[in-house]
Short mmCIF file of C-alpha atoms in Angstrom, two decimals:
data_model
loop_
_atom_site.label_atom_id
_atom_site.label_comp_id
_atom_site.label_asym_id
_atom_site.label_seq_id
_atom_site.Cartn_x
_atom_site.Cartn_y
_atom_site.Cartn_z
CA MET A 1 -8.00 -2.48 -22.96
CA ILE A 2 -7.11 1.14 -22.30
CA HIS A 3 -7.86 3.68 -19.59
CA GLN A 4 -8.11 7.38 -20.49
CA TYR A 5 -8.32 10.32 -18.15
CA LYS A 6 -7.40 14.00 -17.87
CA LEU A 7 -5.51 15.39 -14.91
CA ASN A 8 -3.46 18.53 -14.24
CA GLY A 9 -3.61 19.55 -17.90
CA TYR A 10 -2.45 16.17 -19.22
CA ASN A 11 -4.41 13.89 -21.54
CA ILE A 12 -3.30 10.45 -20.40
CA VAL A 13 -3.87 7.11 -22.10
CA LEU A 14 -2.85 3.95 -20.25
CA ASP A 15 -2.58 0.70 -22.14
CA VAL A 16 -3.65 -1.62 -19.36
CA CYS A 17 -1.94 -4.86 -20.30
CA SER A 18 1.39 -3.53 -21.56
CA GLY A 19 1.60 -0.74 -18.98
CA ALA A 20 2.50 1.79 -21.69
CA VAL A 21 1.54 5.38 -20.85
CA HIS A 22 0.90 7.92 -23.60
CA LEU A 23 0.58 11.68 -23.27
CA VAL A 24 -1.42 12.97 -26.21
CA ASP A 25 -3.14 16.11 -27.40
CA GLU A 26 -6.92 16.35 -27.19
CA VAL A 27 -7.43 15.37 -30.84
CA ALA A 28 -5.46 12.14 -30.49
CA TYR A 29 -7.20 11.54 -27.16
CA ASP A 30 -10.60 11.52 -28.89
CA LEU A 31 -9.37 9.43 -31.80
CA ILE A 32 -8.02 6.81 -29.42
CA ALA A 33 -11.30 6.82 -27.49
CA GLY A 34 -13.24 5.79 -30.59
CA PHE A 35 -10.56 3.80 -32.38
CA GLU A 36 -11.85 0.34 -31.49
CA SER A 37 -15.57 1.06 -31.40
CA THR A 38 -16.28 3.46 -34.25
CA PRO A 39 -15.83 2.96 -38.02
CA ARG A 40 -12.96 5.06 -39.34
CA ASP A 41 -15.01 7.39 -41.54
CA ALA A 42 -17.55 7.99 -38.79
CA LEU A 43 -14.75 8.64 -36.29
CA LEU A 44 -13.08 11.11 -38.65
CA ALA A 45 -16.37 12.91 -39.15
CA GLN A 46 -16.97 13.17 -35.41
CA VAL A 47 -13.52 14.55 -34.68
CA LEU A 48 -13.60 16.95 -37.64
CA GLU A 49 -16.94 18.29 -36.47
CA LYS A 50 -15.48 18.92 -33.02
CA TYR A 51 -12.07 20.33 -34.02
CA GLY A 52 -12.54 21.42 -37.65
CA HIS A 53 -12.48 25.07 -36.66
CA ARG A 54 -8.79 24.75 -35.77
CA GLU A 55 -6.23 25.56 -38.46
CA ASP A 56 -3.97 22.66 -37.42
CA VAL A 57 -6.70 20.03 -37.80
CA ASP A 58 -7.75 18.64 -41.18
CA GLU A 59 -8.65 15.24 -42.53
CA GLU A 60 -5.15 14.45 -43.71
CA GLU A 61 -3.68 15.18 -40.28
CA LEU A 62 -6.31 13.01 -38.66
CA ARG A 63 -5.58 10.10 -40.99
CA VAL A 64 -1.86 10.36 -40.13
CA CYS A 65 -2.79 10.29 -36.45
CA LEU A 66 -4.93 7.19 -37.02
CA GLU A 67 -1.97 5.51 -38.72
CA ASP A 68 0.19 6.33 -35.70
CA ILE A 69 -2.41 4.83 -33.38
CA GLN A 70 -2.50 1.68 -35.51
CA GLY A 71 1.30 1.54 -35.35
CA LEU A 72 1.20 1.66 -31.55
CA LYS A 73 -1.39 -1.10 -31.56
CA ASP A 74 0.74 -3.25 -33.85
CA ALA A 75 3.70 -2.68 -31.53
CA GLY A 76 1.69 -3.88 -28.52
CA LYS A 77 1.61 -0.45 -26.86
CA LEU A 78 -2.08 0.31 -27.37
CA PHE A 79 -5.04 -2.07 -27.14
CA SER A 80 -2.61 -4.86 -26.29
CA GLN A 81 -3.78 -8.37 -25.55
CA ASP A 82 -5.09 -9.37 -22.15
CA LEU A 83 -2.49 -11.06 -19.94
CA TRP A 84 -5.02 -13.07 -18.01
CA ARG A 85 -5.07 -16.12 -20.22
CA GLU A 86 -6.43 -19.30 -18.73
CA SER A 87 -3.07 -21.04 -19.02
CA GLU A 88 -1.42 -18.33 -16.92
CA GLN A 89 -4.11 -18.54 -14.27
CA ARG A 90 -3.68 -22.31 -14.04
CA ALA A 91 0.10 -21.91 -13.86
CA PHE A 92 -0.25 -19.42 -11.02
CA ALA A 93 -2.61 -21.76 -9.14
CA ARG A 94 0.01 -24.52 -9.32
CA THR A 95 2.77 -22.44 -7.76
CA LYS A 96 3.76 -23.30 -4.20
CA PRO A 97 4.40 -20.18 -2.13
CA VAL A 98 7.14 -20.36 0.49
CA LEU A 99 7.11 -18.48 3.78
CA LYS A 100 9.35 -15.41 3.79
CA ALA A 101 7.98 -13.00 6.42
CA LEU A 102 6.46 -12.88 9.89
CA CYS A 103 4.65 -10.12 11.72
CA LEU A 104 5.61 -10.68 15.37
CA HIS A 105 3.01 -9.28 17.75
CA VAL A 106 5.46 -8.76 20.57
CA ALA A 107 2.96 -6.64 22.51
CA HIS A 108 -0.79 -7.03 22.67
CA THR A 109 -0.98 -3.91 24.75
CA CYS A 110 -0.50 -0.21 24.08
CA ASN A 111 0.22 3.04 25.88
CA LEU A 112 -2.22 4.89 23.65
CA ASN A 113 -5.98 4.54 23.40
CA CYS A 114 -6.67 5.48 19.77
CA HIS A 115 -10.39 5.51 19.11
CA TYR A 116 -10.24 4.10 15.56
CA CYS A 117 -7.71 1.33 16.32
CA PHE A 118 -8.56 -1.85 14.39
CA ALA A 119 -6.70 -3.80 17.09
CA SER A 120 -9.02 -2.59 19.86
CA GLN A 121 -6.38 -0.40 21.53
CA GLY A 122 -3.74 -3.08 21.11
CA ASN A 123 -5.32 -6.20 22.62
CA TYR A 124 -7.05 -7.41 19.43
CA HIS A 125 -10.34 -7.95 21.28
CA GLY A 126 -8.62 -10.38 23.64
CA GLN A 127 -6.21 -10.48 26.55
CA ARG A 128 -3.35 -8.08 26.96
CA ALA A 129 0.00 -9.83 26.77
CA LEU A 130 3.68 -9.50 25.93
CA MET A 131 5.45 -12.10 23.80
CA SER A 132 8.11 -14.04 25.65
CA PHE A 133 11.55 -14.56 24.20
CA ASP A 134 10.89 -18.30 23.96
CA VAL A 135 7.80 -17.79 21.80
CA GLY A 136 9.61 -15.28 19.60
CA LYS A 137 12.62 -17.58 19.25
CA GLN A 138 10.36 -20.45 18.20
CA ALA A 139 8.69 -18.15 15.68
CA LEU A 140 12.06 -17.29 14.13
CA ASP A 141 12.98 -20.97 14.02
CA PHE A 142 9.63 -21.68 12.35
CA LEU A 143 10.36 -19.01 9.75
CA ILE A 144 13.82 -20.38 9.02
CA GLN A 145 12.55 -23.97 8.77
CA ASN A 146 9.71 -23.07 6.41
CA SER A 147 11.53 -20.58 4.17
CA GLY A 148 12.95 -23.18 1.80
CA GLU A 149 15.73 -21.78 -0.35
CA ARG A 150 14.79 -18.17 0.33
CA VAL A 151 17.77 -16.24 1.64
CA ASN A 152 16.16 -12.91 2.51
CA LEU A 153 13.64 -13.10 5.34
CA GLU A 154 11.57 -10.31 6.85
CA VAL A 155 10.33 -9.79 10.40
CA ASP A 156 8.02 -6.95 11.48
CA PHE A 157 7.86 -6.06 15.17
CA PHE A 158 4.29 -5.05 15.71
CA GLY A 159 1.70 -4.43 18.39
CA GLY A 160 0.00 -2.82 20.16
CA GLU A 161 3.15 -0.93 20.92
CA PRO A 162 6.26 -3.10 20.43
CA LEU A 163 8.52 -0.77 22.43
CA MET A 164 6.61 -1.89 25.52
CA ASN A 165 8.47 -5.19 25.06
CA TRP A 166 11.76 -3.68 23.99
CA GLN A 167 14.15 -6.13 25.63
CA VAL A 168 12.51 -9.05 23.83
CA VAL A 169 12.76 -7.17 20.53
CA LYS A 170 16.50 -6.71 21.08
CA ASP A 171 16.98 -10.31 22.16
CA LEU A 172 15.11 -11.65 19.14
CA VAL A 173 17.17 -9.56 16.76
CA ALA A 174 20.34 -10.88 18.38
CA TYR A 175 19.09 -14.45 18.09
CA ALA A 176 18.17 -14.01 14.42
CA ARG A 177 21.60 -12.57 13.67
CA SER A 178 23.20 -15.61 15.32
CA GLN A 179 21.23 -17.90 13.02
CA GLU A 180 22.07 -16.12 9.76
CA PRO A 181 25.47 -17.76 9.14
CA ILE A 182 24.22 -21.13 10.33
CA HIS A 183 21.27 -21.29 7.92
CA HIS A 184 22.57 -18.94 5.21
CA LYS A 185 19.76 -16.47 5.76
CA ASN A 186 19.57 -12.69 5.87
CA PHE A 187 17.03 -11.00 8.13
CA ARG A 188 15.48 -7.58 7.51
CA PHE A 189 13.62 -6.07 10.44
CA THR A 190 10.88 -3.45 10.61
CA LEU A 191 9.49 -1.73 13.69
CA THR A 192 6.18 0.12 13.93
CA THR A 193 5.82 2.51 16.85
CA ASN A 194 3.64 5.32 18.18
CA GLY A 195 6.79 7.02 19.43
CA LEU A 196 6.01 7.55 23.10
CA LEU A 197 8.97 5.39 24.19
CA LEU A 198 11.47 6.49 21.54
CA ASP A 199 14.80 7.51 23.03
CA ASP A 200 18.45 7.63 21.99
CA GLU A 201 19.03 3.98 22.84
CA VAL A 202 16.11 2.86 20.65
CA THR A 203 17.29 5.16 17.87
CA ALA A 204 20.83 3.82 17.94
CA PHE A 205 19.60 0.23 17.91
CA CYS A 206 17.20 0.92 15.02
CA ASN A 207 20.04 2.49 13.04
CA ARG A 208 22.06 -0.69 13.49
CA GLU A 209 19.36 -3.29 13.02
CA MET A 210 16.08 -2.02 11.60
CA HIS A 211 15.78 -1.90 7.83
CA ASN A 212 12.67 0.25 8.17
CA VAL A 213 10.86 2.08 10.96
CA VAL A 214 7.23 3.15 10.74
CA LEU A 215 6.22 6.14 12.88
CA SER A 216 2.53 6.80 13.55
CA LEU A 217 1.42 10.43 13.23
CA ASP A 218 -1.88 11.67 11.81
CA GLY A 219 -0.85 15.21 10.91
CA ARG A 220 -1.89 18.52 12.43
CA LYS A 221 -2.10 18.70 16.21
CA GLN A 222 -5.88 19.08 16.34
CA VAL A 223 -6.33 16.16 13.92
CA HIS A 224 -3.85 13.86 15.62
CA ASP A 225 -5.03 14.58 19.14
CA ARG A 226 -8.70 14.07 18.31
CA LEU A 227 -8.36 10.29 18.09
CA ARG A 228 -4.80 9.39 19.17
CA LYS A 229 -5.04 9.90 22.91
CA ASN A 230 -3.18 8.36 25.82
CA LEU A 231 -4.87 6.32 28.55
CA ALA A 232 -5.67 9.52 30.47
CA GLY A 233 -7.55 10.90 27.46
CA GLU A 234 -4.84 13.41 26.53
CA GLY A 235 -3.59 14.00 23.00
CA SER A 236 -0.15 12.63 22.16
CA TYR A 237 1.04 15.10 19.49
CA ASP A 238 3.19 17.30 21.72
CA ARG A 239 4.98 14.31 23.21
CA ILE A 240 5.78 12.41 20.05
CA VAL A 241 6.55 15.05 17.42
CA PRO A 242 9.84 16.17 19.05
CA LYS A 243 10.80 12.50 19.46
CA PHE A 244 10.05 11.79 15.81
CA GLN A 245 12.00 14.84 14.67
CA ARG A 246 15.00 13.78 16.73
CA PHE A 247 14.72 10.20 15.50
CA VAL A 248 14.52 11.22 11.82
CA ALA A 249 17.43 13.64 12.21
CA GLN A 250 19.56 10.74 13.45
CA ARG A 251 18.05 8.04 11.25
CA GLN A 252 20.47 5.99 9.17
CA GLY A 253 18.12 3.96 7.03
CA SER A 254 14.56 3.89 5.78
CA TYR A 255 11.60 5.26 7.67
CA TYR A 256 8.21 6.62 6.95
CA ILE A 257 5.54 8.51 8.80
CA ARG A 258 2.22 6.70 8.62
CA GLY A 259 -0.99 8.59 9.24
CA THR A 260 -4.68 7.73 9.09
CA PHE A 261 -7.32 10.05 7.73
CA THR A 262 -10.98 9.84 8.71
CA HIS A 263 -14.25 11.63 8.07
CA ASP A 264 -12.99 14.28 10.49
CA ASN A 265 -10.07 15.36 8.29
CA LEU A 266 -11.11 14.94 4.69
CA ASP A 267 -8.60 17.70 3.91
CA PHE A 268 -5.82 15.21 4.68
CA THR A 269 -3.48 16.86 2.19
CA GLU A 270 -3.06 19.61 4.77
CA ASP A 271 -1.93 16.98 7.26
CA ILE A 272 0.60 15.50 4.83
CA LEU A 273 2.03 18.92 4.04
CA HIS A 274 2.09 19.80 7.74
CA MET A 275 4.19 16.73 8.41
CA ALA A 276 6.45 17.61 5.49
CA ASP A 277 6.92 21.08 6.95
CA LEU A 278 7.93 19.45 10.24
CA GLY A 279 10.87 17.92 8.36
CA PHE A 280 9.43 14.49 7.52
CA THR A 281 9.94 13.62 3.85
CA GLU A 282 8.83 9.96 3.74
CA LEU A 283 5.08 9.95 4.20
CA SER A 284 2.01 7.75 4.06
CA MET A 285 -1.61 8.53 4.78
CA GLU A 286 -4.10 5.66 4.88
CA PRO A 287 -7.90 5.82 4.83
CA VAL A 288 -9.47 4.61 8.05
CA VAL A 289 -11.07 1.19 7.84
CA CYS A 290 -13.81 0.74 10.42
CA ALA A 291 -17.41 -0.34 10.82
CA PRO A 292 -20.03 1.85 9.09
CA GLY A 293 -21.74 4.15 11.52
CA GLU A 294 -18.65 5.07 13.50
CA PRO A 295 -18.41 8.88 13.69
CA TRP A 296 -15.02 8.83 11.94
CA ALA A 297 -16.05 6.39 9.19
CA LEU A 298 -15.68 7.55 5.59
CA THR A 299 -18.89 7.86 3.58
CA GLU A 300 -19.85 7.70 -0.09
CA GLU A 301 -20.42 11.45 0.02
CA ASP A 302 -16.78 11.89 1.03
CA LEU A 303 -15.38 10.29 -2.13
CA PRO A 304 -15.40 13.37 -4.43
CA VAL A 305 -13.62 15.36 -1.73
CA LEU A 306 -11.02 12.64 -1.28
CA PHE A 307 -10.45 12.37 -5.04
CA GLN A 308 -9.76 16.11 -5.17
CA GLN A 309 -7.42 15.83 -2.19
CA TYR A 310 -5.31 13.20 -3.96
CA GLU A 311 -5.10 15.40 -7.06
CA THR A 312 -4.21 18.46 -4.99
CA LEU A 313 -1.48 16.50 -3.22
CA ALA A 314 0.04 15.29 -6.51
CA VAL A 315 0.17 18.81 -7.94
CA GLU A 316 1.68 20.21 -4.73
CA MET A 317 4.30 17.46 -4.66
CA LEU A 318 5.34 18.34 -8.21
CA ARG A 319 5.60 22.00 -7.21
CA ARG A 320 7.75 21.22 -4.18
CA GLU A 321 9.95 18.94 -6.24
CA ALA A 322 10.54 21.74 -8.74
CA GLU A 323 11.53 23.98 -5.83
CA GLY A 324 14.03 21.43 -4.55
CA ARG A 325 11.85 20.33 -1.62
CA PRO A 326 10.71 16.86 -2.69
CA ILE A 327 8.68 14.56 -0.50
CA THR A 328 7.78 10.90 -0.99
CA PHE A 329 4.20 9.73 -0.65
CA TYR A 330 3.92 5.97 -0.30
CA HIS A 331 0.89 5.58 -2.56
CA TYR A 332 2.49 7.52 -5.39
CA MET A 333 5.58 5.32 -5.52
CA LEU A 334 5.12 3.72 -8.94
CA ASP A 335 7.68 2.01 -11.18
CA LEU A 336 6.44 2.17 -14.78
CA GLU A 337 9.51 0.50 -16.27
CA GLY A 338 10.59 -2.29 -13.93
CA GLY A 339 7.65 -2.96 -11.67
CA PRO A 340 6.67 -6.27 -10.05
CA CYS A 341 6.62 -9.47 -12.08
CA LEU A 342 3.31 -10.99 -13.16
CA HIS A 343 3.31 -13.43 -10.24
CA LYS A 344 3.61 -10.60 -7.74
CA ARG A 345 0.97 -8.58 -9.57
CA MET A 346 -1.40 -11.50 -9.10
CA SER A 347 -0.51 -12.59 -5.57
CA GLY A 348 -0.16 -9.24 -3.81
CA CYS A 349 1.20 -9.15 -0.25
CA GLY A 350 1.24 -12.93 0.21
CA SER A 351 -0.85 -12.94 3.38
CA GLY A 352 -1.69 -16.43 4.55
CA THR A 353 1.04 -17.98 2.42
CA GLU A 354 4.32 -16.06 2.28
CA TYR A 355 3.47 -13.83 5.22
CA LEU A 356 1.95 -14.78 8.59
CA ALA A 357 1.22 -13.00 11.86
CA VAL A 358 2.23 -14.47 15.23
CA THR A 359 0.42 -13.65 18.47
CA PRO A 360 2.18 -13.36 21.85
CA TRP A 361 1.16 -16.99 22.46
CA GLY A 362 2.58 -18.25 19.15
CA GLU A 363 -0.70 -18.68 17.29
CA LEU A 364 -0.53 -18.13 13.52
CA PHE A 365 -2.91 -15.98 11.49
CA PRO A 366 -2.86 -14.90 7.81
CA CYS A 367 -1.96 -11.30 8.74
CA HIS A 368 -2.31 -8.83 11.60
CA GLN A 369 -5.85 -7.88 10.57
CA PHE A 370 -7.12 -11.44 11.13
CA VAL A 371 -5.52 -11.93 14.55
CA ASN A 372 -7.86 -13.47 17.17
CA ASP A 373 -10.52 -14.35 14.58
CA PRO A 374 -11.00 -18.07 15.31
CA ASP A 375 -12.13 -18.75 11.75
CA TYR A 376 -8.69 -17.67 10.54
CA SER A 377 -6.41 -19.45 13.00
CA MET A 378 -3.81 -21.34 10.97
CA GLY A 379 -1.85 -23.20 13.65
CA ASN A 380 1.07 -22.25 15.83
CA VAL A 381 4.83 -21.87 15.70
CA TRP A 382 5.46 -25.24 17.38
CA ASP A 383 3.15 -27.47 15.33
CA GLY A 384 3.21 -25.40 12.16
CA VAL A 385 0.31 -24.68 9.83
CA LYS A 386 -2.53 -27.00 10.85
CA ASN A 387 -5.07 -25.51 8.47
CA PRO A 388 -3.50 -25.86 5.00
CA GLU A 389 -6.88 -25.47 3.31
CA LEU A 390 -7.03 -21.90 4.60
CA GLY A 391 -3.55 -21.23 3.24
CA GLU A 392 -4.63 -22.58 -0.12
CA LYS A 393 -7.66 -20.30 -0.05
CA PHE A 394 -5.39 -17.31 0.49
CA HIS A 395 -3.11 -18.50 -2.30
CA ARG A 396 -6.09 -18.48 -4.66
CA CYS A 397 -7.05 -15.01 -3.43
CA SER A 398 -5.73 -13.05 -6.39
CA VAL A 399 -6.74 -10.81 -9.25
CA ALA A 400 -7.59 -13.92 -11.26
CA ALA A 401 -10.00 -15.19 -8.59
CA ASN A 402 -12.12 -12.05 -8.33
CA PRO A 403 -14.52 -11.46 -11.25
CA ASP A 404 -14.72 -7.79 -10.29
CA CYS A 405 -11.01 -7.47 -11.11
CA ARG A 406 -11.05 -9.06 -14.56
CA ASP A 407 -12.13 -5.92 -16.40
CA CYS A 408 -10.63 -3.36 -14.03
CA TRP A 409 -8.01 -1.11 -15.61
CA ALA A 410 -6.00 -0.97 -12.35
CA ARG A 411 -5.76 -4.73 -11.81
CA LEU A 412 -2.04 -4.93 -12.59
CA TYR A 413 -1.27 -2.29 -9.95
CA CYS A 414 -3.27 -3.53 -6.94
CA ALA A 415 -2.89 -7.34 -7.15
CA GLY A 416 -6.53 -7.67 -6.14
CA GLY A 417 -6.33 -5.42 -3.12
CA CYS A 418 -6.20 -6.26 0.58
CA ALA A 419 -7.79 -9.60 1.52
CA ALA A 420 -8.55 -8.36 5.03
CA ASN A 421 -10.32 -5.25 3.78
CA ALA A 422 -12.29 -7.37 1.31
CA TYR A 423 -13.27 -9.74 4.11
CA HIS A 424 -14.39 -7.00 6.46
CA ALA A 425 -16.33 -5.25 3.69
CA SER A 426 -17.95 -8.25 2.01
CA GLY A 427 -17.48 -11.24 4.31
CA ASP A 428 -15.20 -12.96 1.78
CA ILE A 429 -11.46 -12.59 1.23
CA ASN A 430 -12.20 -12.96 -2.49
CA GLY A 431 -14.80 -10.20 -2.29
CA THR A 432 -14.41 -6.56 -3.18
CA TYR A 433 -13.88 -3.54 -0.96
CA GLU A 434 -15.39 -1.12 -3.43
CA TYR A 435 -14.60 2.03 -1.47
CA GLY A 436 -10.95 1.07 -1.22
CA CYS A 437 -10.90 0.25 -4.95
CA ALA A 438 -12.16 3.72 -5.81
CA LEU A 439 -9.48 5.40 -3.71
CA PHE A 440 -6.77 3.12 -5.05
CA LYS A 441 -7.63 3.90 -8.68
CA LYS A 442 -7.52 7.62 -8.02
CA ARG A 443 -4.10 7.25 -6.39
CA VAL A 444 -2.78 5.32 -9.40
CA GLU A 445 -4.09 8.00 -11.75
CA CYS A 446 -2.27 10.64 -9.74
CA ALA A 447 0.94 8.60 -9.59
CA ILE A 448 0.95 8.07 -13.37
CA MET A 449 0.33 11.77 -13.95
CA MET A 450 3.29 12.62 -11.73
CA LYS A 451 5.52 10.23 -13.66
CA ALA A 452 4.41 11.86 -16.89
CA ALA A 453 5.08 15.35 -15.56
CA GLN A 454 8.52 14.34 -14.27
CA ALA A 455 9.42 12.76 -17.60
CA GLN A 456 8.48 15.93 -19.45
CA ALA A 457 10.50 18.04 -17.04
CA GLU A 458 13.70 16.07 -17.71
#
């Protein structure tokens, strides 16, 4: 199976199963397109009719090109065999995932009132609450006890706004560090914040302890302030941007700015470049996920505009890189040579199995997007997972389980997509979020094109 497309002047051929990427001229592009479906003589006649007016194209040259294509096929770099053999699917189903990460909801409350918030302004359609140290400590103990032989463990401090429970965050980090030598574990922490409470003390602590920090900013002032307002209905841009700039200037470690684009800012590339011009080089911009009918919801009519935006962004990033002003865009981070193993390509993020979310009361859910949905409660940090059937369902939630994925050219890049998005779009975690699939495939096309352009520039 191959995927062919043209972007930014490149004719790109992706061999889906091997991951090989080929940049070809337009003649080879057409020969490859018909190589498997059209008899050789008929294919030669078609291509000669189209390109015969060119001095560099004749039948002998075309036959040499066909031999080269056959050579790539023989080498497993074109039209390679499908990896999804039944034996591999059965082997994957028999694997036993081990817990490695928790998303600690240390604050089910927030000091912003963002209109599009999936967490209902931080309370997840429930009561507002702060996690106690005792609950957080038990959650860390639960993680250690259920991590098997894994050494590296991950904890995300999430909300709401986790800085509203800052002392507990610090105390939990200290407790986890005290347990590392005892249990031979290594903790990596992440913090996600809207920035209102960032100060020098938080920055210094994050530099010591947080492997990654996620900062929420939607872009231009008018875009950000439209939906990310405080409790008084005022925009938050002017308060947080100076804090973010100061934080990033002092940051010793990973960070990225995470934005959300909606129907109101389909020109989201302008927001990404605005943030880059503010001095932020590590960037992400996610499509809003919300109920249809909301005024900020993305529509089918928006898709062509969004596709063009992703292409425009890729071209602009290449231009800035050539000028010595590179930026990183999360969705274009693609490793064509040493990417994830087959197991990871099938299992994705590991929600419900390797990764769980913990509420302020210690209840367990498959991930933060299922929190407070009673159908997806998995137990608690004291009694453990009391709904193993649900965990098994999430384990089976993979590329192999979704018939829509079997013939998709991007299946080895998305691992079946987000189970929560699939659930909210189709009512089934093994369903398909078609809108998200379309955007994901365009992002992969852009990322591959950028890799090709960078390779040619070397």
